[in-house]
Amino acid sequence: MQEKQEPIAAWMRSVMEQKNLNPTSWAKKAGLGRDTVSRAIKDKYAHVSSTRTLIQLADAAGVPPPLDLGAAPAGVPSSAILAAILEEAVSRLAPSASFPPLLWKAMGQALRHTLLELADDPATQNDPTRARMAARMAARQQPPEGTD
């Protein structure tokens, strides 16, 4: 577990330095407890910060979430791959539907965030109401970026 948390802790320390944040102020801005940040930046923290926590921290700092730093489980495709899959499926199901490339990109990112959240919270996987809520939260994330 620790090998997955180390790059997350490095990202967190980097964001705090760039944005002139301390653990208390960043946690408060993100609506989290101070210990959530202060423990996660320690060298020997034995847990991996959740995808939801990373997204909250990134949003509060105004930076993209570090979803590829180890919190993401293996097997969740990149948002670009998911966008291509969605585009192909929609073209087969509704051939007359047409969306601009940025919308496909946003849908791919929202789907990836949703899948990461589902993987991060097993109870959500079997609860349609919670899964829909995760999808709504993912769709409200930052606009598409150039990278995943």
C-alpha positions as a printed NumPy array, in Angstrom:
array([[  0.   ,   0.   ,   0.   ],
       [  2.735,   2.433,   0.928],
       [  4.255,   2.346,  -2.569],
       [  0.921,   3.599,  -3.93 ],
       [  0.635,   6.375,  -1.337],
       [  4.166,   7.749,  -1.813],
       [  3.499,   9.424,  -5.215],
       [  0.197,  10.767,  -3.864],
       [  2.002,  12.276,  -0.873],
       [  4.57 ,  13.823,  -3.23 ],
       [  1.738,  15.302,  -5.334],
       [  0.089,  16.673,  -2.2  ],
       [  3.309,  18.288,  -0.962],
       [  3.896,  19.782,  -4.424],
       [  0.38 ,  21.261,  -4.574],
       [  0.745,  22.677,  -1.063],
       [  4.003,  24.352,  -2.063],
       [  2.64 ,  25.681,  -5.395],
       [ -0.594,  26.976,  -3.88 ],
       [  0.915,  28.128,  -0.568],
       [ -1.334,  25.824,   1.448],
       [ -0.803,  24.056,   4.743],
       [ -2.579,  20.825,   5.729],
       [ -5.176,  22.62 ,   7.84 ],
       [ -6.127,  25.268,   5.277],
       [ -6.232,  22.785,   2.4  ],
       [ -8.313,  20.276,   4.324],
       [-10.737,  23.01 ,   5.384],
       [-11.104,  24.282,   1.788],
       [-11.806,  20.708,   0.668],
       [-14.313,  20.017,   3.442],
       [-12.075,  17.352,   4.987],
       [-10.554,  16.819,   8.396],
       [ -7.043,  18.188,   8.968],
       [ -5.703,  14.7  ,   9.711],
       [ -6.807,  13.509,   6.258],
       [ -4.136,  15.733,   4.728],
       [ -1.502,  15.751,   7.466],
       [ -1.376,  11.941,   7.74 ],
       [ -1.35 ,  11.411,   3.965],
       [  1.749,  13.588,   3.43 ],
       [  3.821,  11.628,   5.945],
       [  6.556,   9.377,   4.572],
       [  5.325,   6.143,   6.16 ],
       [  1.534,   6.489,   5.849],
       [  0.133,   2.967,   5.485],
       [ -3.115,   3.805,   3.648],
       [ -3.899,   5.063,   0.152],
       [ -5.948,   8.25 ,  -0.084],
       [ -9.27 ,   7.571,  -1.782],
       [-10.133,   8.788,  -5.246],
       [-12.925,  10.879,  -3.743],
       [-10.465,  12.556,  -1.349],
       [ -8.014,  13.275,  -4.166],
       [-10.765,  14.839,  -6.272],
       [-11.935,  16.995,  -3.338],
       [ -8.382,  18.163,  -2.634],
       [ -7.69 ,  18.884,  -6.298],
       [-10.914,  20.852,  -6.669],
       [-10.169,  22.882,  -3.543],
       [ -6.668,  23.705,  -4.84 ],
       [ -7.83 ,  24.383,  -8.407],
       [ -5.659,  21.661,  -9.956],
       [ -6.47 ,  18.461, -11.874],
       [ -6.877,  15.373,  -9.671],
       [ -3.94 ,  12.944,  -9.727],
       [ -6.023,   9.928, -10.613],
       [ -3.117,   8.105, -12.246],
       [ -0.81 ,   8.271,  -9.218],
       [ -1.816,   4.96 ,  -7.725],
       [ -5.301,   5.517,  -6.369],
       [ -6.69 ,   4.292,  -9.661],
       [ -7.139,   0.541,  -9.759],
       [ -5.611,  -1.398, -12.605],
       [ -8.048,  -2.015, -15.403],
       [ -9.755,   1.388, -15.474],
       [ -9.013,   2.685, -18.976],
       [ -7.874,   6.229, -19.704],
       [-10.543,   8.813, -20.394],
       [ -9.441,   8.941, -24.053],
       [-10.129,   5.207, -24.459],
       [-13.468,   5.529, -22.668],
       [-14.428,   8.48 , -24.878],
       [-13.651,   6.406, -27.979],
       [-15.732,   3.502, -26.641],
       [-18.653,   5.82 , -25.873],
       [-18.44 ,   7.473, -29.286],
       [-18.461,   4.102, -31.038],
       [-21.36 ,   2.774, -28.957],
       [-23.47 ,   5.897, -29.496],
       [-22.736,   5.889, -33.248],
       [-24.068,   2.314, -33.415],
       [-27.115,   2.937, -31.203],
       [-28.032,   6.396, -32.518],
       [-26.295,   6.957, -35.871],
       [-27.767,  10.443, -36.278],
       [-26.425,  11.684, -32.92 ],
       [-23.485,  14.022, -33.206],
       [-21.428,  15.602, -30.435],
       [-18.391,  17.879, -30.568],
       [-14.99 ,  16.346, -29.68 ],
       [-14.761,  18.226, -26.366],
       [-18.048,  16.711, -25.22 ],
       [-16.764,  13.199, -25.986],
       [-13.628,  14.037, -24.003],
       [-15.699,  15.329, -21.065],
       [-17.899,  12.229, -21.148],
       [-14.81 ,   9.986, -21.163],
       [-13.384,  11.833, -18.159],
       [-16.697,  11.705, -16.285],
       [-17.032,   7.983, -16.956],
       [-13.445,   7.37 , -15.789],
       [-14.018,   9.318, -12.57 ],
       [-17.222,   7.352, -12.019],
       [-15.467,   4.01 , -12.54 ],
       [-12.683,   5.063, -10.172],
       [-15.234,   6.026,  -7.548],
       [-17.053,   2.706,  -7.982],
       [-13.775,   0.827,  -7.571],
       [-12.897,   2.942,  -4.539],
       [-16.225,   2.337,  -2.782],
       [-17.468,  -1.254,  -3.223],
       [-20.842,  -0.438,  -1.634],
       [-21.521,   1.945,  -4.528],
       [-21.012,  -0.815,  -7.083],
       [-24.243,  -2.545,  -6.069],
       [-26.348,   0.51 ,  -5.263],
       [-27.849,   2.218,  -8.354],
       [-28.725,   5.364,  -6.388],
       [-25.162,   5.783,  -5.12 ],
       [-23.737,   4.916,  -8.551],
       [-25.875,   7.659, -10.156],
       [-24.69 ,  10.095,  -7.491],
       [-21.071,   9.175,  -8.282],
       [-21.754,   9.801, -11.973],
       [-23.309,  13.213, -11.208],
       [-20.289,  14.145,  -9.094],
       [-17.922,  13.027, -11.852],
       [-19.787,  15.058, -14.47 ],
       [-19.276,  18.187, -12.357],
       [-15.49 ,  17.843, -12.364],
       [-13.247,  20.364, -14.073],
       [-13.569,  20.837, -17.832],
       [-11.54 ,  18.5  , -20.032],
       [ -7.801,  18.915, -19.763],
       [ -5.166,  18.074, -22.318],
       [ -4.08 ,  15.045, -20.333],
       [ -5.58 ,  12.388, -18.113]])
